[in-house]
Short mmCIF file of C-alpha atoms and ligand atoms in Angstrom, two decimals:
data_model
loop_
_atom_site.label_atom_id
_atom_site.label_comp_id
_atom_site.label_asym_id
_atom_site.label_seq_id
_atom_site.Cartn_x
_atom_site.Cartn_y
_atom_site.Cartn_z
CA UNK A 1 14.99 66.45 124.83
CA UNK A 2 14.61 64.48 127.82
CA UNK A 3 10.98 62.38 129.74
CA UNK A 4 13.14 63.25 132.75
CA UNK A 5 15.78 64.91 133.92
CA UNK A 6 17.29 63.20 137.16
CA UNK A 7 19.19 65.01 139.69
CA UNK A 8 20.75 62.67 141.88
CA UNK A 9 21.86 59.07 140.97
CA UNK A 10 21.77 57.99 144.24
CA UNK A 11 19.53 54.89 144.92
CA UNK A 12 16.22 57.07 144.23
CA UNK A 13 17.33 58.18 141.40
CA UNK A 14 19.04 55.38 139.79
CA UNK A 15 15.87 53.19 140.48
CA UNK A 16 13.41 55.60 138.65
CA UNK A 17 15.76 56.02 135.64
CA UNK A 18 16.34 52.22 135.35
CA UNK A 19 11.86 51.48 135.54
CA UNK A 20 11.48 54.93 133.50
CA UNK A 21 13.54 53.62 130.63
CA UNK A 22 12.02 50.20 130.92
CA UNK A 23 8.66 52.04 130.07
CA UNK A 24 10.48 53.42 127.07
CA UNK A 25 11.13 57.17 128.33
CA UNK A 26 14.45 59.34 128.09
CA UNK A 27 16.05 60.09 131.14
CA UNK A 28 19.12 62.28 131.86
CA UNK A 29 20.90 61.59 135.28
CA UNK A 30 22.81 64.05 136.87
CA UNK A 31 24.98 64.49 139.93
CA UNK A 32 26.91 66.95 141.25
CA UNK A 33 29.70 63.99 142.85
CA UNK A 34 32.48 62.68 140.52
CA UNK A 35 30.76 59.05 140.71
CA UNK A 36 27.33 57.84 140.90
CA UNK A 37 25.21 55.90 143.86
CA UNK A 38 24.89 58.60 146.16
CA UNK A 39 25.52 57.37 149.56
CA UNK A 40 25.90 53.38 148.84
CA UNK A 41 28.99 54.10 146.53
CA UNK A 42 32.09 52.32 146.89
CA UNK A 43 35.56 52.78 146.62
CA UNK A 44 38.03 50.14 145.96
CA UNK A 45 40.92 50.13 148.34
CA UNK A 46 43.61 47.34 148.19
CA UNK A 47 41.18 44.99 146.42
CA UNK A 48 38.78 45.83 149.56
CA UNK A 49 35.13 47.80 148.58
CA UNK A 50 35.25 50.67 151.07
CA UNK A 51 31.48 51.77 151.66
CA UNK A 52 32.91 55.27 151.45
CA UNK A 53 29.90 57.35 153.10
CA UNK A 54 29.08 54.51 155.81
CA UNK A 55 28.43 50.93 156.30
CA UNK A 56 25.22 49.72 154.01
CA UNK A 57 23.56 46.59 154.59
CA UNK A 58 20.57 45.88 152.46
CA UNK A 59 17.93 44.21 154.11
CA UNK A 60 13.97 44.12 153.27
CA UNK A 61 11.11 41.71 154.10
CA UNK A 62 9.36 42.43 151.08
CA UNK A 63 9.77 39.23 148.43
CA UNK A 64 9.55 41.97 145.51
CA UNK A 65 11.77 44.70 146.30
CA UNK A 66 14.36 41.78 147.27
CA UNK A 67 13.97 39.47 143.72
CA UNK A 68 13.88 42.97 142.02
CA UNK A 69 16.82 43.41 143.32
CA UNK A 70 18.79 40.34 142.87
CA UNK A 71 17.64 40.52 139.43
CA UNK A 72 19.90 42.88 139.04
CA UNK A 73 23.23 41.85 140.99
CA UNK A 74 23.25 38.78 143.18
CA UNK A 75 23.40 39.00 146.66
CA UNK A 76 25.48 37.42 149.04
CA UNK A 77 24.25 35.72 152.70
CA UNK A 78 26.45 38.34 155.17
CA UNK A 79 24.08 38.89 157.89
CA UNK A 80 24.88 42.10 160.23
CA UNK A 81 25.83 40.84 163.62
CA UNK A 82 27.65 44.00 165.47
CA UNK A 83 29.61 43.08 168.42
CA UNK A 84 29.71 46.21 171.44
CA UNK A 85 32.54 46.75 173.42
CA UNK A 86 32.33 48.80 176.42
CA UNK A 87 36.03 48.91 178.01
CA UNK A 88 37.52 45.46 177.79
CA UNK A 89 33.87 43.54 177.14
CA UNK A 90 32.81 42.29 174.50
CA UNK A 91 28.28 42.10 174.23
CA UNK A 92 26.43 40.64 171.25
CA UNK A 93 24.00 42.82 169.84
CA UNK A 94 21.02 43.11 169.16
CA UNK A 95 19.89 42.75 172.88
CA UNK A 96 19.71 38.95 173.01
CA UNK A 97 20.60 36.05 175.47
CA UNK A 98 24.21 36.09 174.23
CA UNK A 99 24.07 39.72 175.34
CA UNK A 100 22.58 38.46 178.96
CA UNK A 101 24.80 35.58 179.32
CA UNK A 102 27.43 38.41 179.27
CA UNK A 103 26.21 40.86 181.24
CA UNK A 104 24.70 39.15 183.82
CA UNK A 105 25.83 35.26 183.57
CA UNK A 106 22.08 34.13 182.87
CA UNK A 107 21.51 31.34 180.79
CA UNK A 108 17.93 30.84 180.45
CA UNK A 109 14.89 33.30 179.20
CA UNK A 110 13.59 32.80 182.50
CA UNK A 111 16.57 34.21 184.15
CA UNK A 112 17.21 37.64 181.73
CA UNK A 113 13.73 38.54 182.49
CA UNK A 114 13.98 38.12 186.03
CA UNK A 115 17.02 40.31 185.66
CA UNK A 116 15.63 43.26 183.53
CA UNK A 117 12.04 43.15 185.55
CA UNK A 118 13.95 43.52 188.90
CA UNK A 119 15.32 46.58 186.75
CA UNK A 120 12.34 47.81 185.46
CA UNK A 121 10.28 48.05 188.47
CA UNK A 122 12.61 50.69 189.60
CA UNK A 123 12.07 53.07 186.81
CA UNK A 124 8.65 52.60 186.77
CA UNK A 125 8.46 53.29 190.71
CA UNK A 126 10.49 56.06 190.51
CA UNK A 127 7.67 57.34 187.65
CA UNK A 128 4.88 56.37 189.31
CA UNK A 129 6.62 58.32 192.04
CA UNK A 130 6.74 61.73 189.80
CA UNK A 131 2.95 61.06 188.67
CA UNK A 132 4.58 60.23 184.77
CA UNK A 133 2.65 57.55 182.67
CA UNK A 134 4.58 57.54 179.30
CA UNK A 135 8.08 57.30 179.01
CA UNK A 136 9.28 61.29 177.99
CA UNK A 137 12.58 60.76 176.42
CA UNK A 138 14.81 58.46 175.35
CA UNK A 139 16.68 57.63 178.66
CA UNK A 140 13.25 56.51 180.32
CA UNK A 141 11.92 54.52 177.15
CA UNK A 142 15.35 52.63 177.09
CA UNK A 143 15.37 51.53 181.16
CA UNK A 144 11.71 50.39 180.37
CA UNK A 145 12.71 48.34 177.90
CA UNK A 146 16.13 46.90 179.42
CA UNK A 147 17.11 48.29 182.48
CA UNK A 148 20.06 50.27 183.68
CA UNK A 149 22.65 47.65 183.47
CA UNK A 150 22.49 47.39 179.80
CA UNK A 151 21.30 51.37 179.47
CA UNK A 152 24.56 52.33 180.92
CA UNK A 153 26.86 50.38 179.14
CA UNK A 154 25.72 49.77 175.88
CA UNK A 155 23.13 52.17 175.23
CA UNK A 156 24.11 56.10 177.29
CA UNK A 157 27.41 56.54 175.58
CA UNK A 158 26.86 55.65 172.51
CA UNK A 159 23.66 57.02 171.90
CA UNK A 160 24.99 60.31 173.02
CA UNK A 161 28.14 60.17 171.12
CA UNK A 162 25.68 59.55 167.97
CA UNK A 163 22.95 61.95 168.63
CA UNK A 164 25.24 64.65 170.43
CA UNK A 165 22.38 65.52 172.71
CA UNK A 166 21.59 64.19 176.41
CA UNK A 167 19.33 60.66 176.25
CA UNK A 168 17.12 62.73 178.77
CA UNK A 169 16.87 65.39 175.75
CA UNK A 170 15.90 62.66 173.13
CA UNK A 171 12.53 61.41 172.31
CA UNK A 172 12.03 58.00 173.02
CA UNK A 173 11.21 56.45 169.67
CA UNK A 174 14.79 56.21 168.28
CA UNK A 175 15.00 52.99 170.76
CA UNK A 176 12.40 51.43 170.36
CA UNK A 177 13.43 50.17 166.70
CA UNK A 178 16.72 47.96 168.69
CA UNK A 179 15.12 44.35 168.99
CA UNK A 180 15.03 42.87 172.63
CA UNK A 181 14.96 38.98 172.27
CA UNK A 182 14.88 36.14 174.27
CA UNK A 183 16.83 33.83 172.18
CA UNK A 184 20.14 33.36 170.93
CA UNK A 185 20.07 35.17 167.89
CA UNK A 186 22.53 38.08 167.16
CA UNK A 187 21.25 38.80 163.98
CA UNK A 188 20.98 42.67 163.85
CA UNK A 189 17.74 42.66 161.20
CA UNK A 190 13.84 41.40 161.72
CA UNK A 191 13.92 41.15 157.77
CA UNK A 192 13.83 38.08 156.17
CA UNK A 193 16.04 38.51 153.53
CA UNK A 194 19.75 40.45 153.76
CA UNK A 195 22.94 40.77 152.11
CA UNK A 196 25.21 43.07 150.02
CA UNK A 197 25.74 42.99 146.33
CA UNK A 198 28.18 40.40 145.24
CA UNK A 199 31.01 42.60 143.83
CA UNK A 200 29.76 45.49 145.77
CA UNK A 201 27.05 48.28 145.60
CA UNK A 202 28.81 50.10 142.65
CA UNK A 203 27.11 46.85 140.39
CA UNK A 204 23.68 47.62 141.58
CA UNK A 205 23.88 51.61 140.51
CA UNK A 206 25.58 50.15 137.21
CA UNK A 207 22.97 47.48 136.32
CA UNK A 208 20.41 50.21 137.60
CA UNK A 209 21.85 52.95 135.49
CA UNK A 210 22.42 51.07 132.16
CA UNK A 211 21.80 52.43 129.30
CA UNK A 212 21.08 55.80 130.50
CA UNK A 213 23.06 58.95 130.08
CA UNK A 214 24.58 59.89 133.55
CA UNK A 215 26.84 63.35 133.58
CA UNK A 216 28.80 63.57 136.93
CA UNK A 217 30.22 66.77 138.95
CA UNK A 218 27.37 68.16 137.62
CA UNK A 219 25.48 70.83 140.21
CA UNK A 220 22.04 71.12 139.09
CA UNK A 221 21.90 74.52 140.59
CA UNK A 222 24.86 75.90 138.74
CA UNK A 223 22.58 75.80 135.16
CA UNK A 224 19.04 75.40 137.04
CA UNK A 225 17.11 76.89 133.82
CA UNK A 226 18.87 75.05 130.96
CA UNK A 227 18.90 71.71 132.95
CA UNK A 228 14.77 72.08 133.27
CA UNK A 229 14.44 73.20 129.75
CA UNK A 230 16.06 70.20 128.61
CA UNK A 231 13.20 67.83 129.96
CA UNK A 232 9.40 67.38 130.71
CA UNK A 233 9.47 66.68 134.09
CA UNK A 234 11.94 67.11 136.89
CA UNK A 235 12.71 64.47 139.85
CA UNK A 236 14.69 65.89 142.13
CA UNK A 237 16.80 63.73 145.04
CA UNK A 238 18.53 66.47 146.46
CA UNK A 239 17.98 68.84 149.59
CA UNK A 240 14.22 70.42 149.41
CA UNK A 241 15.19 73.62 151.40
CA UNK A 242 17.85 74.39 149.11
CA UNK A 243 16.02 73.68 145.88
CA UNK A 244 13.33 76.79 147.63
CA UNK A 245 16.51 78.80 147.80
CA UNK A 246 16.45 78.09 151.91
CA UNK A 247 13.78 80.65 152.02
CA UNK A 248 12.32 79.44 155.01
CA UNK A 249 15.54 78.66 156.78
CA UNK A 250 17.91 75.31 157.22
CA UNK A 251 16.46 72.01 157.80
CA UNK A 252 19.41 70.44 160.24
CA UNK A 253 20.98 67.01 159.34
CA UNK A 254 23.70 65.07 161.90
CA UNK A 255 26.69 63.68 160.04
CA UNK A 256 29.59 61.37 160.43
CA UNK A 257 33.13 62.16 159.48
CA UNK A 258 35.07 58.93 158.61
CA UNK A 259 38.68 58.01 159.28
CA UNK A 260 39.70 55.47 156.54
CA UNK A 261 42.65 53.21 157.72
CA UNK A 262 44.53 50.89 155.60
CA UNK A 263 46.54 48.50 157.97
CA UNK A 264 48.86 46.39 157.27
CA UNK A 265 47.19 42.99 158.39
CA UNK A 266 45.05 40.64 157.63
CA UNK A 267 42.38 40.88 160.12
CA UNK A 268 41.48 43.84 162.37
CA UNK A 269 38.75 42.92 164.46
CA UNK A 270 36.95 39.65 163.06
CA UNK A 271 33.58 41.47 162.50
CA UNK A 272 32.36 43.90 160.36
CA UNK A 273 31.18 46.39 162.85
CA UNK A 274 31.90 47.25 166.34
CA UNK A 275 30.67 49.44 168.35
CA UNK A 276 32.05 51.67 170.91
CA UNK A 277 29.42 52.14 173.69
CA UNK A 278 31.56 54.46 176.22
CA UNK A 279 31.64 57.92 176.22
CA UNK A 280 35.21 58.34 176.69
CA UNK A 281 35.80 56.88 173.46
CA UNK A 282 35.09 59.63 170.75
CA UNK A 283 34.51 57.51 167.66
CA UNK A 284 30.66 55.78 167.71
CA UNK A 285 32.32 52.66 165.93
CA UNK A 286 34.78 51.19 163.87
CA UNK A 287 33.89 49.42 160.20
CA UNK A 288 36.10 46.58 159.02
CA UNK A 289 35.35 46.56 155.44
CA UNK A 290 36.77 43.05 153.93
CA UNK A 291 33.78 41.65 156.47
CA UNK A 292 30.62 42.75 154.21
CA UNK A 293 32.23 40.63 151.47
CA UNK A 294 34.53 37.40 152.58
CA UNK A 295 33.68 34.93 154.67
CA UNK A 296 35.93 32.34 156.91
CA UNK A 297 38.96 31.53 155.44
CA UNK A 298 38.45 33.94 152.49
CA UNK A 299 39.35 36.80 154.80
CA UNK A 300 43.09 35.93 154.66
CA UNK A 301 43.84 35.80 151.23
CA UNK A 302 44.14 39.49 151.12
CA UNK A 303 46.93 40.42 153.73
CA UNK A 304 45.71 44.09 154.07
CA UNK A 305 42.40 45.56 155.51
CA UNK A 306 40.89 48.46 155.61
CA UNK A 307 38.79 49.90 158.92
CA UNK A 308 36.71 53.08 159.27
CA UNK A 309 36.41 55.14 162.39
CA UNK A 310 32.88 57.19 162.65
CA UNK A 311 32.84 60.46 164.81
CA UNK A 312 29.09 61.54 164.59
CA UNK A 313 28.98 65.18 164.11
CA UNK A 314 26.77 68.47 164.44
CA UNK A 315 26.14 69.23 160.35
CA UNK A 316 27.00 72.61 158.76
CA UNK A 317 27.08 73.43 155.59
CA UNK A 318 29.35 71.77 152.87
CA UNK A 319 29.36 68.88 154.75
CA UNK A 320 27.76 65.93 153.58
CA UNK A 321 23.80 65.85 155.35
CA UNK A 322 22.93 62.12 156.61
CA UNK A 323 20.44 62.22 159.17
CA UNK A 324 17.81 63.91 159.19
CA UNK A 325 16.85 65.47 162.51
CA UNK A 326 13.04 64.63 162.99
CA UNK A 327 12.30 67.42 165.94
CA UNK A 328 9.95 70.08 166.21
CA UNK A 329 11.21 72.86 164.27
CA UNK A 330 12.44 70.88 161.48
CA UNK A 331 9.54 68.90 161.06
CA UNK A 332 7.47 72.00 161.03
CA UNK A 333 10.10 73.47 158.44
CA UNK A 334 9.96 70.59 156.11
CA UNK A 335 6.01 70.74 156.25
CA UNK A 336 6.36 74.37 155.02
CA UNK A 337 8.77 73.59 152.34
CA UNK A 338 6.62 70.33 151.09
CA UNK A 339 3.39 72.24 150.76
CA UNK A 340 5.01 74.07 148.16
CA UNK A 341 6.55 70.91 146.87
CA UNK A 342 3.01 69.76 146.54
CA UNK A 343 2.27 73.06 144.40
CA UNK A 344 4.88 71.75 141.49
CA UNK A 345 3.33 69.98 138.37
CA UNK A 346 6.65 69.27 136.80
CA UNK A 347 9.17 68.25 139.60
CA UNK A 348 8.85 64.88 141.55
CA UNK A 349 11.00 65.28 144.95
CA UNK A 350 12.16 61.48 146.08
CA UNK A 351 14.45 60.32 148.63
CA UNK A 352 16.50 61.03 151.77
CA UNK A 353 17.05 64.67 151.17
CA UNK A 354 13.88 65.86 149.40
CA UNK A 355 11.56 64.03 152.00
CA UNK A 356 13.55 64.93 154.77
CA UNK A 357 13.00 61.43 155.70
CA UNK A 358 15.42 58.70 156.92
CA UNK A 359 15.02 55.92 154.59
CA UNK A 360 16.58 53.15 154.64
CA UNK A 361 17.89 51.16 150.89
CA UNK A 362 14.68 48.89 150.43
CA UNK A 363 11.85 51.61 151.35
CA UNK A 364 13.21 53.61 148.68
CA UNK A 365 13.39 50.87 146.14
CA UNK A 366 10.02 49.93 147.14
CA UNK A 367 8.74 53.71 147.26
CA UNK A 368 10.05 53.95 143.11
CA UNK A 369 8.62 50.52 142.13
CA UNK A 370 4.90 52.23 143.36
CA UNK A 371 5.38 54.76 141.65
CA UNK A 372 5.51 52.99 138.07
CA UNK A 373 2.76 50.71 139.10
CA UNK A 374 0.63 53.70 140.15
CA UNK A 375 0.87 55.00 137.18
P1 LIG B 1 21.51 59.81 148.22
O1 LIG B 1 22.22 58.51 148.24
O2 LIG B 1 21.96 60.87 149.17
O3 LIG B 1 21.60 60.39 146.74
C1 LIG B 1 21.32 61.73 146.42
C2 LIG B 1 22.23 62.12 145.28
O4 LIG B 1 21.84 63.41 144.81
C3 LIG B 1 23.70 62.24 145.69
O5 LIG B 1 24.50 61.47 144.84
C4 LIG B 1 24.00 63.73 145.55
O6 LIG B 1 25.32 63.98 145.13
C5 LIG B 1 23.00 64.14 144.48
N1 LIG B 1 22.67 65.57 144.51
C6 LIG B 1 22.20 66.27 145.57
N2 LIG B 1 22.03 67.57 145.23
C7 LIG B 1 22.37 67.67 143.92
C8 LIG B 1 22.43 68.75 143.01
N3 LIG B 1 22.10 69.99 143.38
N4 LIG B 1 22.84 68.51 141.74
C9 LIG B 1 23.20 67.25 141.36
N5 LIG B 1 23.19 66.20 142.20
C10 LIG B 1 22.77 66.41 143.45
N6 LIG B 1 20.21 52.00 154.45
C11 LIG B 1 20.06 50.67 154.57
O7 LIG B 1 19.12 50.09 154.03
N7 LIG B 1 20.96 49.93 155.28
C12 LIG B 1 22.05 50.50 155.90
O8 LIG B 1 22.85 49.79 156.53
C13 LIG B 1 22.21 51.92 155.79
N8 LIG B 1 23.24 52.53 156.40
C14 LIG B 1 23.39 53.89 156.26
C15 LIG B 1 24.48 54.50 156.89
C16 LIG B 1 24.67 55.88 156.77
C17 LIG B 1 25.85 56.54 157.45
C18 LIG B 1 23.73 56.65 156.03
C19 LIG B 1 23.90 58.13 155.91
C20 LIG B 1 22.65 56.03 155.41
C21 LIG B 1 22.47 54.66 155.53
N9 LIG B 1 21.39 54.01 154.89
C22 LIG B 1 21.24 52.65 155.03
C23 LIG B 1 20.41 54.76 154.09
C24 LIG B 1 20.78 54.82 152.58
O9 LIG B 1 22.00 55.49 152.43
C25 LIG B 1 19.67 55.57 151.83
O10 LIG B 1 18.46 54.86 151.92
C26 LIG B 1 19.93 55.79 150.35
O11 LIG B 1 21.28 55.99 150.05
C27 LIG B 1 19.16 57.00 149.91
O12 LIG B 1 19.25 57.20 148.53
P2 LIG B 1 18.87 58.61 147.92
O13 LIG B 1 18.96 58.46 146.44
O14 LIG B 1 17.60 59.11 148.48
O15 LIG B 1 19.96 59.64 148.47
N1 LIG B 2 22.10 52.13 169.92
C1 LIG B 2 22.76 52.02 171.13
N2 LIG B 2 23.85 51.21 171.22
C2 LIG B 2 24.32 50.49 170.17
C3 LIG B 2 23.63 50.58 168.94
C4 LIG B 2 22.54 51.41 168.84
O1 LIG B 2 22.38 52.68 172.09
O2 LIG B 2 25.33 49.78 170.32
C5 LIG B 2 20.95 53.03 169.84
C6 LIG B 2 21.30 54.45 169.37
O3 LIG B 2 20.51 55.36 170.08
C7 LIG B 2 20.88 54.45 167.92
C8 LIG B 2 19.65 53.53 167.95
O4 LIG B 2 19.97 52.55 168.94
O5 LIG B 2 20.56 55.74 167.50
C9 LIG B 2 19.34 52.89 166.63
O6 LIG B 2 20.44 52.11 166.25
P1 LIG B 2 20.70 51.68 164.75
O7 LIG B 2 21.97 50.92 164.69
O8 LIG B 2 19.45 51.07 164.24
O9 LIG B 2 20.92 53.12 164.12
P2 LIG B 2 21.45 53.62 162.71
O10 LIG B 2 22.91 53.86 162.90
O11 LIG B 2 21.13 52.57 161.70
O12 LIG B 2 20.68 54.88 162.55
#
């Protein structure tokens, strides 16, 4: 007899069984893939860690969730720089004056804003013109906030390629999150601290998931009624409308189908992402994986690499769900299926699928560590 039974050792459900047995309770993981980790798992490819269901990059301002963390596995200082490429040209990102200075050839703050106002003033003519005060999509929020030079090479394509839908048929907050900075900083993150495990994610879901009793390919739903006989309390970190049986119909996820390379040099592309920003080319972008973990010279001692195209795809079903799609009808969906997730005494629903929620790594660690103190 377990405290809990855990379905889903991803990083939800690997952080509540490592604080639940700290407090002394039983826990039982289990998951229906042949490893644990969920989503941050790693595969080891030619000595390289290949983040096998996407690039992850940790990254948190909160002092807690980060010493919490490194308490368990040490990070190391890679900081997330992505480089875009539209044709032959190469931009920094985030949207910075390295990304200026190659667009436009400005060199001072002064000068980029010029640029983008000059820019600016057209869209917002043009919806003064058409009596709009808000920005109604995506494609007007993003020529606000940079202009068309930079919205039509480095944000349209890409954005479209990722989202599969029109910019025009977007809503405007998915932008707004991309810093726009007047300095010469290409450091991808606001957050204070970032990194990635030293020796990989796998160590973090290991140190997290000592000492408790994991069972892999293990499908909760195959044995629903013995699995919740065997425990007190249920927290569940899979998909909510499928633990209701879909009853009130399919909440709709985008995914990404990966193309894992192994080529036979050293290095690829001298970054760890890059990003395809053109619409003609069908991959979003491609991941260099030896980049997360060495650094400089480091980088040639293994002769091989391994890179990872992403082609951002419509979801169906068997396919892995990754992003949750925050419109209309599946927001009203998931409010349906959570009021009767709010009905359960017994089952806690956590995470990426049973909050329908895009979290990121530290907001769920975070999320878990309230949870003990709450109670
Ligand atoms: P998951 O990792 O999905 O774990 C859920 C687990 O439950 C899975 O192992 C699954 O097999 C198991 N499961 C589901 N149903 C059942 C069942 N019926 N029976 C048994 N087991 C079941 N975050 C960052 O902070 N930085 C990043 O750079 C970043 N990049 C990302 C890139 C991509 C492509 C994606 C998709 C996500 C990214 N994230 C990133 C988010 C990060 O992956 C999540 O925050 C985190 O993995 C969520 O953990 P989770 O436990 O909620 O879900
Ligand atoms: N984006 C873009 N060009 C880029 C990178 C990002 O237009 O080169 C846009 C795109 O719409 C994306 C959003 O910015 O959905 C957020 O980007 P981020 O990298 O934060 O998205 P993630 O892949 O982490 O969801």
């Amino acid at each position: 007899m377990y405290d809990y039974l855990i379905v889903g050792s991803g990083l939800f459900g690997a952080t509540f069984a490592h604080l639940a047995r700290k407090q002394g309770k039983r826990c039982l993981v289990i998951d229906k893939r042949p490893h644990a980790g969920g989503n941050i798992y790693c595969q080891d490819v030619e000595g390289i860690r290949v983040h096998q269901y996407g690039a992850h990059i940790f990254h948190t301002s909160n002092r807690r969730v980060w010493d919490f963390v490194n308490s368990l596995v040490e990070f190391n200082r890679y900081t997330n720089s992505p480089v875009a490429r539209y044709g032959k040209s190469l931009y920094n990102l985030p949207f910075n004056m390295n990304t200026f200075y190659q667009m436009w050839g400005v060199t001072t703050p002064q000068e980029a804003m010029n640029k983008i106002e000059e820019q600016r003033q057209e869209v917002l003519k043009r919806m003064q013109s058409e009596g709009i005060a808000q920005p109604r999509n995506l494609e007007e929020q993003a020529l606000l906030l940079i202009g068309s030079d930079i919205y039509e090479r480095l944000i349209k394509g890409y954005t479209e390629k990722q989202w599969g839908r029109k910019c025009t048929d977007l809503p405007a907050f998915i932008i707004k999150r991309l810093p726009v900075r007047f300095v010469y900083d290409n450091n991808y993150f606001n957050d204070r601290y970032q990194g990635i495990p030293i020796g990989g994610y796998n160590r973090l879901i290991e140190a997290l998931l000592k000492g408790v009793e994991v069972r892999l390919n293990t499908d909760y739903f195959s044995h629903r009624d013995e699995f919740n006989a065997l425990a007190k309390e249920v927290v569940f970190t899979g998909k909510i409308d499928e633990f209701y049986d879909y009853r009130f119909g399919n909440l709709e996820y985008r995914t990404v189908r990966f193309e894992h390379e192994v080529l036979d040099m050293p290095n690829y592309q001298g970054n760890a992402v890059v990003n395809y920003t053109e619409a003609e080319v069908p991959y979003t972008r491609i991941i260099e994986h030896k980049h997360f973990e060495s650094f400089g010279e480091e980088v040639y001692q293994n002769p091989k690499t391994v890179v990872s195209k992403e082609y951002s795809t419509e979801w169906q079903s068997g396919m892995e769900p990754y992003y949750p799609v925050n419109d209309e009808r599946n927001s009203l969906l998931y409010q349906q299926y959570k009021q009767l997730a709010d009905q359960e005494s017994h089952v806690i629903f956590g995470g990426r699928l049973a909050e329908y929620k895009y979290y990121d790594m530290a907001p769920i660690v975070e999320r878990v560590m309230r949870m003990f103190e709450e109670n």
